Amino acid sequence: PEKTVGLEIRGLEVRYGPVRALRGVHLSVPGGAVAAVLGANGAGKTTLLRAVSGTLRFHRGAITSGTVAFGGSRLDGVPAAAVVRRGVVQVPEGRRVFARMTVAENLRAGALGVPGRLAATARERVLDLFPVLAERAHQRAGLLSGGEQQMLAIGRALMAGPSLLLLDEPTLGLAPLMAARIADTVRQINAQGTSVLLVEQNAAMALALAERAYVLEVGEVALSGPAADLAASDEVRRRYLGVG
Ligand code: ATP
């Protein structure tokens, strides 16, 4: 797909009260691309996604400087529900599905406010990507395996028909085979035209999926560039890929 104007983050500073979680971050995801964000625990990866999705204030955080734009217009200051309507949807860390609701109900929740015809198309796409969600449509989400819950969390986000998907640690805690399946799905979702901003602890997987990558260290971008270049860099190999 052609690379059009996507997500543009400029000079972003975020605070949680006195804690400076992001300190002047520049990052972009061209339309149609996959970009990855790597970094240790506490580096600010989740905070970055929250700043884009408009959910910072639910965590007592705020943007204190800089801008976030999507498709050429500003997202910072836009309430979370309106960010979703603009086509930007976050899949939170820890596959937070509604455990007591069924799979079908979880998917419907992701389509709240989406016109019926579009929701039906989105549902077809989701069940096509994740046939197991159709098999388990009437089961409580809390009874699914970890990998299935991650599929449901991604499926629920896709129900809103996003043009940019924000993925927070989608393979965390999953067995290698399941993690590889999730990676394949991310590739498929992107091939269908959805841009992806991927936060991952699994650096090898993230660098294999992404075109561009960013390494965050204590709230700042320490390294960035084509994912292949980062994968080849001694520093990244030593610190994030555990080789060399
Ligand atoms: P992890 O992989 O552990 O989630 P992360 O890279 O996503 O790490 P963030 O969760 O964004 O990092 O946290 C960045 C910094 O902001 C950390 O110092 C963290 O302690 C702090 N922080 C995050 N959420 C809050 C909050 N609600 N209130 C105060 N400080 C917070």
PDB file of C-alpha atoms and ligand atoms in Angstrom:
ATOM      1  CA  PRO A   1       0.000   0.000   0.000  1.00  0.00           C
ATOM      2  CA  GLU A   2       1.056   3.594  -0.694  1.00  0.00           C
ATOM      3  CA  LYS A   3       2.613   5.407   2.268  1.00  0.00           C
ATOM      4  CA  THR A   4       0.445   8.400   3.054  1.00  0.00           C
ATOM      5  CA  VAL A   5       0.496  10.766   5.990  1.00  0.00           C
ATOM      6  CA  GLY A   6      -0.003   8.746   9.131  1.00  0.00           C
ATOM      7  CA  LEU A   7       0.905   9.367  12.751  1.00  0.00           C
ATOM      8  CA  GLU A   8       3.272  12.234  13.593  1.00  0.00           C
ATOM      9  CA  ILE A   9       4.486  12.782  17.136  1.00  0.00           C
ATOM     10  CA  ARG A  10       6.588  15.892  17.753  1.00  0.00           C
ATOM     11  CA  GLY A  11       8.410  16.882  20.930  1.00  0.00           C
ATOM     12  CA  LEU A  12       6.040  14.934  23.133  1.00  0.00           C
ATOM     13  CA  GLU A  13       6.327  15.386  26.889  1.00  0.00           C
ATOM     14  CA  VAL A  14       4.078  13.515  29.276  1.00  0.00           C
ATOM     15  CA  ARG A  15       3.896  13.738  33.037  1.00  0.00           C
ATOM     16  CA  TYR A  16       2.126  11.790  35.733  1.00  0.00           C
ATOM     17  CA  GLY A  17       2.139  14.480  38.388  1.00  0.00           C
ATOM     18  CA  PRO A  18       5.831  14.973  39.143  1.00  0.00           C
ATOM     19  CA  VAL A  19       6.953  11.951  37.081  1.00  0.00           C
ATOM     20  CA  ARG A  20       8.290  12.866  33.622  1.00  0.00           C
ATOM     21  CA  ALA A  21       7.455   9.752  31.632  1.00  0.00           C
ATOM     22  CA  LEU A  22       8.186  11.101  28.121  1.00  0.00           C
ATOM     23  CA  ARG A  23      10.770  13.804  27.470  1.00  0.00           C
ATOM     24  CA  GLY A  24      10.564  15.194  23.956  1.00  0.00           C
ATOM     25  CA  VAL A  25       9.706  12.189  21.811  1.00  0.00           C
ATOM     26  CA  HIS A  26       9.616  12.425  18.002  1.00  0.00           C
ATOM     27  CA  LEU A  27       8.105   9.460  16.195  1.00  0.00           C
ATOM     28  CA  SER A  28       6.224   8.815  12.997  1.00  0.00           C
ATOM     29  CA  VAL A  29       4.262   5.961  11.477  1.00  0.00           C
ATOM     30  CA  PRO A  30       3.677   6.503   7.752  1.00  0.00           C
ATOM     31  CA  GLY A  31       0.215   5.488   6.535  1.00  0.00           C
ATOM     32  CA  GLY A  32       0.193   1.748   5.887  1.00  0.00           C
ATOM     33  CA  ALA A  33       3.375   1.037   7.855  1.00  0.00           C
ATOM     34  CA  VAL A  34       4.271  -1.000  10.923  1.00  0.00           C
ATOM     35  CA  ALA A  35       6.481   0.803  13.442  1.00  0.00           C
ATOM     36  CA  ALA A  36       7.862  -0.813  16.571  1.00  0.00           C
ATOM     37  CA  VAL A  37       8.779   0.691  19.920  1.00  0.00           C
ATOM     38  CA  LEU A  38      11.290  -1.203  22.040  1.00  0.00           C
ATOM     39  CA  GLY A  39      12.541  -0.428  25.506  1.00  0.00           C
ATOM     40  CA  ALA A  40      12.975  -1.710  29.027  1.00  0.00           C
ATOM     41  CA  ASN A  41      10.241  -1.722  31.653  1.00  0.00           C
ATOM     42  CA  GLY A  42       9.319   1.814  32.599  1.00  0.00           C
ATOM     43  CA  ALA A  43      10.874   3.386  29.496  1.00  0.00           C
ATOM     44  CA  GLY A  44       7.553   4.979  28.596  1.00  0.00           C
ATOM     45  CA  LYS A  45       6.214   2.679  25.878  1.00  0.00           C
ATOM     46  CA  THR A  46       2.699   2.308  27.276  1.00  0.00           C
ATOM     47  CA  THR A  47       2.617   6.023  28.052  1.00  0.00           C
ATOM     48  CA  LEU A  48       3.334   6.754  24.387  1.00  0.00           C
ATOM     49  CA  LEU A  49       0.336   4.679  23.277  1.00  0.00           C
ATOM     50  CA  ARG A  50      -1.884   6.329  25.902  1.00  0.00           C
ATOM     51  CA  ALA A  51      -0.845   9.756  24.657  1.00  0.00           C
ATOM     52  CA  VAL A  52      -1.977   8.783  21.159  1.00  0.00           C
ATOM     53  CA  SER A  53      -5.246   7.103  22.201  1.00  0.00           C
ATOM     54  CA  GLY A  54      -6.326   9.907  24.503  1.00  0.00           C
ATOM     55  CA  THR A  55      -6.415   7.652  27.560  1.00  0.00           C
ATOM     56  CA  LEU A  56      -3.652   9.332  29.597  1.00  0.00           C
ATOM     57  CA  ARG A  57      -6.075  11.144  31.841  1.00  0.00           C
ATOM     58  CA  PHE A  58      -7.580   7.840  33.022  1.00  0.00           C
ATOM     59  CA  HIS A  59      -4.112   7.220  34.517  1.00  0.00           C
ATOM     60  CA  ARG A  60      -3.648  10.727  35.929  1.00  0.00           C
ATOM     61  CA  GLY A  61      -1.228  11.606  33.161  1.00  0.00           C
ATOM     62  CA  ALA A  62      -1.147  14.582  30.816  1.00  0.00           C
ATOM     63  CA  ILE A  63       0.652  15.871  27.750  1.00  0.00           C
ATOM     64  CA  THR A  64       2.620  18.895  28.918  1.00  0.00           C
ATOM     65  CA  SER A  65       4.322  19.735  25.635  1.00  0.00           C
ATOM     66  CA  GLY A  66       4.460  18.681  21.995  1.00  0.00           C
ATOM     67  CA  THR A  67       1.917  17.432  19.497  1.00  0.00           C
ATOM     68  CA  VAL A  68       0.307  14.253  18.198  1.00  0.00           C
ATOM     69  CA  ALA A  69      -1.229  14.362  14.730  1.00  0.00           C
ATOM     70  CA  PHE A  70      -2.949  11.700  12.673  1.00  0.00           C
ATOM     71  CA  GLY A  71      -3.796  12.073   9.009  1.00  0.00           C
ATOM     72  CA  GLY A  72      -2.650  15.677   9.215  1.00  0.00           C
ATOM     73  CA  SER A  73      -4.880  16.798  12.087  1.00  0.00           C
ATOM     74  CA  ARG A  74      -4.205  17.078  15.794  1.00  0.00           C
ATOM     75  CA  LEU A  75      -5.108  14.245  18.143  1.00  0.00           C
ATOM     76  CA  ASP A  76      -3.682  15.617  21.366  1.00  0.00           C
ATOM     77  CA  GLY A  77      -6.474  16.995  23.488  1.00  0.00           C
ATOM     78  CA  VAL A  78      -9.056  14.882  21.658  1.00  0.00           C
ATOM     79  CA  PRO A  79     -11.122  12.689  24.036  1.00  0.00           C
ATOM     80  CA  ALA A  80     -10.531   8.931  23.797  1.00  0.00           C
ATOM     81  CA  ALA A  81     -13.914   8.098  22.245  1.00  0.00           C
ATOM     82  CA  ALA A  82     -13.362  10.692  19.531  1.00  0.00           C
ATOM     83  CA  VAL A  83      -9.859   9.315  18.855  1.00  0.00           C
ATOM     84  CA  VAL A  84     -11.507   5.941  18.124  1.00  0.00           C
ATOM     85  CA  ARG A  85     -13.904   7.640  15.700  1.00  0.00           C
ATOM     86  CA  ARG A  86     -10.871   9.157  13.990  1.00  0.00           C
ATOM     87  CA  GLY A  87      -9.650   5.610  13.303  1.00  0.00           C
ATOM     88  CA  VAL A  88      -7.045   5.113  16.026  1.00  0.00           C
ATOM     89  CA  VAL A  89      -7.659   2.217  18.419  1.00  0.00           C
ATOM     90  CA  GLN A  90      -5.495   0.870  21.254  1.00  0.00           C
ATOM     91  CA  VAL A  91      -5.295  -2.759  22.338  1.00  0.00           C
ATOM     92  CA  PRO A  92      -4.286  -2.441  25.982  1.00  0.00           C
ATOM     93  CA  GLU A  93      -1.559  -4.480  27.622  1.00  0.00           C
ATOM     94  CA  GLY A  94      -2.644  -7.594  29.486  1.00  0.00           C
ATOM     95  CA  ARG A  95      -5.442  -8.507  27.035  1.00  0.00           C
ATOM     96  CA  ARG A  96      -8.114  -6.838  29.101  1.00  0.00           C
ATOM     97  CA  VAL A  97     -11.229  -8.478  27.733  1.00  0.00           C
ATOM     98  CA  PHE A  98     -14.558  -8.382  29.575  1.00  0.00           C
ATOM     99  CA  ALA A  99     -14.123 -11.732  31.323  1.00  0.00           C
ATOM    100  CA  ARG A 100     -17.764 -12.277  32.312  1.00  0.00           C
ATOM    101  CA  MET A 101     -19.127 -11.365  28.905  1.00  0.00           C
ATOM    102  CA  THR A 102     -19.216 -13.775  25.980  1.00  0.00           C
ATOM    103  CA  VAL A 103     -16.857 -13.531  23.032  1.00  0.00           C
ATOM    104  CA  ALA A 104     -19.694 -12.197  20.858  1.00  0.00           C
ATOM    105  CA  GLU A 105     -20.580  -9.557  23.466  1.00  0.00           C
ATOM    106  CA  ASN A 106     -16.945  -8.462  23.679  1.00  0.00           C
ATOM    107  CA  LEU A 107     -16.854  -7.996  19.918  1.00  0.00           C
ATOM    108  CA  ARG A 108     -20.113  -6.047  19.963  1.00  0.00           C
ATOM    109  CA  ALA A 109     -18.643  -3.785  22.644  1.00  0.00           C
ATOM    110  CA  GLY A 110     -15.823  -2.934  20.252  1.00  0.00           C
ATOM    111  CA  ALA A 111     -18.334  -1.819  17.655  1.00  0.00           C
ATOM    112  CA  LEU A 112     -20.323   0.578  19.874  1.00  0.00           C
ATOM    113  CA  GLY A 113     -21.217   3.598  17.789  1.00  0.00           C
ATOM    114  CA  VAL A 114     -20.165   1.900  14.565  1.00  0.00           C
ATOM    115  CA  PRO A 115     -22.939   1.880  11.920  1.00  0.00           C
ATOM    116  CA  GLY A 116     -24.488  -1.607  11.561  1.00  0.00           C
ATOM    117  CA  ARG A 117     -23.336  -2.315   8.026  1.00  0.00           C
ATOM    118  CA  LEU A 118     -19.713  -1.417   8.853  1.00  0.00           C
ATOM    119  CA  ALA A 119     -19.845  -3.453  12.054  1.00  0.00           C
ATOM    120  CA  ALA A 120     -21.019  -6.489  10.080  1.00  0.00           C
ATOM    121  CA  THR A 121     -18.107  -6.129   7.665  1.00  0.00           C
ATOM    122  CA  ALA A 122     -15.669  -5.692  10.548  1.00  0.00           C
ATOM    123  CA  ARG A 123     -17.105  -8.779  12.265  1.00  0.00           C
ATOM    124  CA  GLU A 124     -16.536 -10.858   9.131  1.00  0.00           C
ATOM    125  CA  ARG A 125     -12.954  -9.643   8.936  1.00  0.00           C
ATOM    126  CA  VAL A 126     -12.323 -10.488  12.598  1.00  0.00           C
ATOM    127  CA  LEU A 127     -13.817 -13.976  12.379  1.00  0.00           C
ATOM    128  CA  ASP A 128     -11.847 -14.571   9.219  1.00  0.00           C
ATOM    129  CA  LEU A 129      -8.609 -13.623  11.006  1.00  0.00           C
ATOM    130  CA  PHE A 130      -9.554 -15.543  14.151  1.00  0.00           C
ATOM    131  CA  PRO A 131     -11.899 -18.462  13.325  1.00  0.00           C
ATOM    132  CA  VAL A 132     -11.615 -19.668  16.929  1.00  0.00           C
ATOM    133  CA  LEU A 133     -13.617 -16.612  18.019  1.00  0.00           C
ATOM    134  CA  ALA A 134     -16.553 -17.834  15.927  1.00  0.00           C
ATOM    135  CA  GLU A 135     -16.298 -21.306  17.483  1.00  0.00           C
ATOM    136  CA  ARG A 136     -16.282 -19.781  20.950  1.00  0.00           C
ATOM    137  CA  ALA A 137     -18.787 -16.987  20.276  1.00  0.00           C
ATOM    138  CA  HIS A 138     -21.043 -17.928  23.192  1.00  0.00           C
ATOM    139  CA  GLN A 139     -18.339 -18.750  25.731  1.00  0.00           C
ATOM    140  CA  ARG A 140     -17.364 -16.385  28.482  1.00  0.00           C
ATOM    141  CA  ALA A 141     -14.189 -14.546  27.507  1.00  0.00           C
ATOM    142  CA  GLY A 142     -12.631 -15.343  30.891  1.00  0.00           C
ATOM    143  CA  LEU A 143     -12.582 -19.038  29.972  1.00  0.00           C
ATOM    144  CA  LEU A 144     -10.435 -18.546  26.858  1.00  0.00           C
ATOM    145  CA  SER A 145      -6.722 -19.350  26.834  1.00  0.00           C
ATOM    146  CA  GLY A 146      -4.254 -16.468  27.064  1.00  0.00           C
ATOM    147  CA  GLY A 147      -3.621 -16.532  23.330  1.00  0.00           C
ATOM    148  CA  GLU A 148      -7.335 -16.610  22.536  1.00  0.00           C
ATOM    149  CA  GLN A 149      -7.924 -13.672  24.870  1.00  0.00           C
ATOM    150  CA  GLN A 150      -5.243 -11.730  23.013  1.00  0.00           C
ATOM    151  CA  MET A 151      -6.993 -12.577  19.732  1.00  0.00           C
ATOM    152  CA  LEU A 152     -10.254 -11.343  21.221  1.00  0.00           C
ATOM    153  CA  ALA A 153      -8.630  -8.119  22.444  1.00  0.00           C
ATOM    154  CA  ILE A 154      -7.259  -7.465  18.953  1.00  0.00           C
ATOM    155  CA  GLY A 155     -10.555  -8.524  17.354  1.00  0.00           C
ATOM    156  CA  ARG A 156     -12.505  -6.173  19.587  1.00  0.00           C
ATOM    157  CA  ALA A 157     -10.234  -3.293  18.546  1.00  0.00           C
ATOM    158  CA  LEU A 158     -10.682  -4.185  14.859  1.00  0.00           C
ATOM    159  CA  MET A 159     -14.471  -3.966  15.259  1.00  0.00           C
ATOM    160  CA  ALA A 160     -14.114  -0.172  15.265  1.00  0.00           C
ATOM    161  CA  GLY A 161     -12.523  -0.368  11.788  1.00  0.00           C
ATOM    162  CA  PRO A 162      -9.258   1.370  12.734  1.00  0.00           C
ATOM    163  CA  SER A 163      -6.792   2.751  10.218  1.00  0.00           C
ATOM    164  CA  LEU A 164      -4.128   2.746  12.948  1.00  0.00           C
ATOM    165  CA  LEU A 165      -3.893  -0.018  15.543  1.00  0.00           C
ATOM    166  CA  LEU A 166      -1.905   0.617  18.736  1.00  0.00           C
ATOM    167  CA  LEU A 167      -0.705  -2.726  20.100  1.00  0.00           C
ATOM    168  CA  ASP A 168       0.729  -2.945  23.617  1.00  0.00           C
ATOM    169  CA  GLU A 169       2.820  -6.098  24.208  1.00  0.00           C
ATOM    170  CA  PRO A 170       0.538  -8.473  22.300  1.00  0.00           C
ATOM    171  CA  THR A 171       2.763 -11.517  22.881  1.00  0.00           C
ATOM    172  CA  LEU A 172       3.524 -10.961  26.564  1.00  0.00           C
ATOM    173  CA  GLY A 173       3.251 -14.210  28.496  1.00  0.00           C
ATOM    174  CA  LEU A 174       2.314 -16.304  25.463  1.00  0.00           C
ATOM    175  CA  ALA A 175       4.017 -19.560  24.458  1.00  0.00           C
ATOM    176  CA  PRO A 176       6.345 -19.145  21.444  1.00  0.00           C
ATOM    177  CA  LEU A 177       3.972 -20.852  19.023  1.00  0.00           C
ATOM    178  CA  MET A 178       1.070 -18.632  20.027  1.00  0.00           C
ATOM    179  CA  ALA A 179       3.306 -15.550  19.930  1.00  0.00           C
ATOM    180  CA  ALA A 180       4.275 -16.440  16.371  1.00  0.00           C
ATOM    181  CA  ARG A 181       0.603 -16.770  15.421  1.00  0.00           C
ATOM    182  CA  ILE A 182      -0.128 -13.336  16.838  1.00  0.00           C
ATOM    183  CA  ALA A 183       2.821 -11.942  14.856  1.00  0.00           C
ATOM    184  CA  ASP A 184       1.408 -13.507  11.679  1.00  0.00           C
ATOM    185  CA  THR A 185      -1.943 -11.915  12.364  1.00  0.00           C
ATOM    186  CA  VAL A 186      -0.370  -8.500  12.851  1.00  0.00           C
ATOM    187  CA  ARG A 187       1.275  -8.941   9.444  1.00  0.00           C
ATOM    188  CA  GLN A 188      -2.097  -9.891   7.919  1.00  0.00           C
ATOM    189  CA  ILE A 189      -3.901  -6.959   9.525  1.00  0.00           C
ATOM    190  CA  ASN A 190      -1.252  -4.626   8.119  1.00  0.00           C
ATOM    191  CA  ALA A 191      -1.484  -6.224   4.676  1.00  0.00           C
ATOM    192  CA  GLN A 192      -5.212  -5.416   4.761  1.00  0.00           C
ATOM    193  CA  GLY A 193      -4.312  -1.726   5.015  1.00  0.00           C
ATOM    194  CA  THR A 194      -4.188  -0.994   8.743  1.00  0.00           C
ATOM    195  CA  SER A 195      -1.109   0.821  10.080  1.00  0.00           C
ATOM    196  CA  VAL A 196       0.338  -0.545  13.300  1.00  0.00           C
ATOM    197  CA  LEU A 197       2.289   0.986  16.160  1.00  0.00           C
ATOM    198  CA  LEU A 198       3.633  -2.009  18.055  1.00  0.00           C
ATOM    199  CA  VAL A 199       5.092  -1.942  21.552  1.00  0.00           C
ATOM    200  CA  GLU A 200       6.964  -5.177  22.271  1.00  0.00           C
ATOM    201  CA  GLN A 201       9.390  -6.704  24.734  1.00  0.00           C
ATOM    202  CA  ASN A 202      10.103  -9.370  22.131  1.00  0.00           C
ATOM    203  CA  ALA A 203      12.536  -7.248  20.129  1.00  0.00           C
ATOM    204  CA  ALA A 204      13.346  -9.942  17.569  1.00  0.00           C
ATOM    205  CA  MET A 205       9.699 -10.346  16.664  1.00  0.00           C
ATOM    206  CA  ALA A 206       9.025  -6.616  16.601  1.00  0.00           C
ATOM    207  CA  LEU A 207      12.022  -5.883  14.369  1.00  0.00           C
ATOM    208  CA  ALA A 208      10.987  -8.645  11.984  1.00  0.00           C
ATOM    209  CA  LEU A 209       7.493  -7.155  11.644  1.00  0.00           C
ATOM    210  CA  ALA A 210       8.278  -3.462  11.512  1.00  0.00           C
ATOM    211  CA  GLU A 211       9.693  -1.190   8.846  1.00  0.00           C
ATOM    212  CA  ARG A 212      10.830   1.428  11.342  1.00  0.00           C
ATOM    213  CA  ALA A 213      11.740   1.031  14.972  1.00  0.00           C
ATOM    214  CA  TYR A 214      12.379   3.240  17.959  1.00  0.00           C
ATOM    215  CA  VAL A 215      14.215   2.425  21.154  1.00  0.00           C
ATOM    216  CA  LEU A 216      12.931   4.319  24.186  1.00  0.00           C
ATOM    217  CA  GLU A 217      15.153   4.820  27.216  1.00  0.00           C
ATOM    218  CA  VAL A 218      13.844   6.672  30.252  1.00  0.00           C
ATOM    219  CA  GLY A 219      11.325   8.641  28.231  1.00  0.00           C
ATOM    220  CA  GLU A 220      13.591   9.526  25.335  1.00  0.00           C
ATOM    221  CA  VAL A 221      14.217   8.066  21.884  1.00  0.00           C
ATOM    222  CA  ALA A 222      17.739   6.651  22.197  1.00  0.00           C
ATOM    223  CA  LEU A 223      17.839   5.064  18.732  1.00  0.00           C
ATOM    224  CA  SER A 224      15.606   5.016  15.682  1.00  0.00           C
ATOM    225  CA  GLY A 225      15.764   3.981  12.067  1.00  0.00           C
ATOM    226  CA  PRO A 226      14.842   1.247   9.616  1.00  0.00           C
ATOM    227  CA  ALA A 227      14.097  -1.911  11.616  1.00  0.00           C
ATOM    228  CA  ALA A 228      16.689  -3.879   9.632  1.00  0.00           C
ATOM    229  CA  ASP A 229      19.413  -1.374  10.604  1.00  0.00           C
ATOM    230  CA  LEU A 230      18.469  -1.587  14.268  1.00  0.00           C
ATOM    231  CA  ALA A 231      18.415  -5.372  14.112  1.00  0.00           C
ATOM    232  CA  ALA A 232      21.976  -5.243  12.777  1.00  0.00           C
ATOM    233  CA  SER A 233      23.285  -2.709  15.306  1.00  0.00           C
ATOM    234  CA  ASP A 234      25.655  -4.037  17.955  1.00  0.00           C
ATOM    235  CA  GLU A 235      23.963  -2.066  20.714  1.00  0.00           C
ATOM    236  CA  VAL A 236      20.493  -3.356  19.896  1.00  0.00           C
ATOM    237  CA  ARG A 237      21.787  -6.897  19.451  1.00  0.00           C
ATOM    238  CA  ARG A 238      23.523  -6.823  22.820  1.00  0.00           C
ATOM    239  CA  ARG A 239      20.839  -5.056  24.825  1.00  0.00           C
ATOM    240  CA  TYR A 240      17.577  -6.186  23.250  1.00  0.00           C
ATOM    241  CA  LEU A 241      18.301  -9.310  21.249  1.00  0.00           C
ATOM    242  CA  GLY A 242      20.603 -10.921  23.801  1.00  0.00           C
ATOM    243  CA  VAL A 243      23.371 -11.702  21.316  1.00  0.00           C
ATOM    244  CA  GLY A 244      26.923 -10.503  20.750  1.00  0.00           C
TER     245      GLY A 244
HETATM  246  P1  ATP B   1       6.169  -1.483  31.011  1.00  0.00           P
HETATM  247  O1  ATP B   1       6.703  -2.358  29.947  1.00  0.00           O
HETATM  248  O2  ATP B   1       6.613  -1.880  32.388  1.00  0.00           O
HETATM  249  O3  ATP B   1       4.705  -1.210  30.909  1.00  0.00           O
HETATM  250  P2  ATP B   1       6.647   1.054  29.780  1.00  0.00           P
HETATM  251  O4  ATP B   1       7.854   1.255  28.929  1.00  0.00           O
HETATM  252  O5  ATP B   1       5.359   0.825  29.103  1.00  0.00           O
HETATM  253  O6  ATP B   1       6.919  -0.085  30.814  1.00  0.00           O
HETATM  254  P3  ATP B   1       5.275   3.147  31.151  1.00  0.00           P
HETATM  255  O7  ATP B   1       4.279   2.217  31.735  1.00  0.00           O
HETATM  256  O8  ATP B   1       4.859   4.025  30.054  1.00  0.00           O
HETATM  257  O9  ATP B   1       6.565   2.336  30.691  1.00  0.00           O
HETATM  258  O10 ATP B   1       5.876   4.018  32.333  1.00  0.00           O
HETATM  259  C1  ATP B   1       6.777   5.103  32.116  1.00  0.00           C
HETATM  260  C2  ATP B   1       7.077   5.781  33.433  1.00  0.00           C
HETATM  261  O11 ATP B   1       5.899   6.411  33.931  1.00  0.00           O
HETATM  262  C3  ATP B   1       7.546   4.843  34.544  1.00  0.00           C
HETATM  263  O12 ATP B   1       8.473   5.534  35.315  1.00  0.00           O
HETATM  264  C4  ATP B   1       6.280   4.576  35.319  1.00  0.00           C
HETATM  265  O13 ATP B   1       6.572   4.290  36.661  1.00  0.00           O
HETATM  266  C5  ATP B   1       5.553   5.893  35.210  1.00  0.00           C
HETATM  267  N1  ATP B   1       4.075   5.727  35.260  1.00  0.00           N
HETATM  268  C6  ATP B   1       3.317   4.992  34.421  1.00  0.00           C
HETATM  269  N2  ATP B   1       2.011   5.091  34.736  1.00  0.00           N
HETATM  270  C7  ATP B   1       1.940   5.924  35.795  1.00  0.00           C
HETATM  271  C8  ATP B   1       0.871   6.432  36.605  1.00  0.00           C
HETATM  272  N3  ATP B   1      -0.405   6.133  36.338  1.00  0.00           N
HETATM  273  N4  ATP B   1       1.214   7.255  37.621  1.00  0.00           N
HETATM  274  C9  ATP B   1       2.494   7.573  37.888  1.00  0.00           C
HETATM  275  N5  ATP B   1       3.545   7.137  37.184  1.00  0.00           N
HETATM  276  C10 ATP B   1       3.280   6.317  36.139  1.00  0.00           C
END
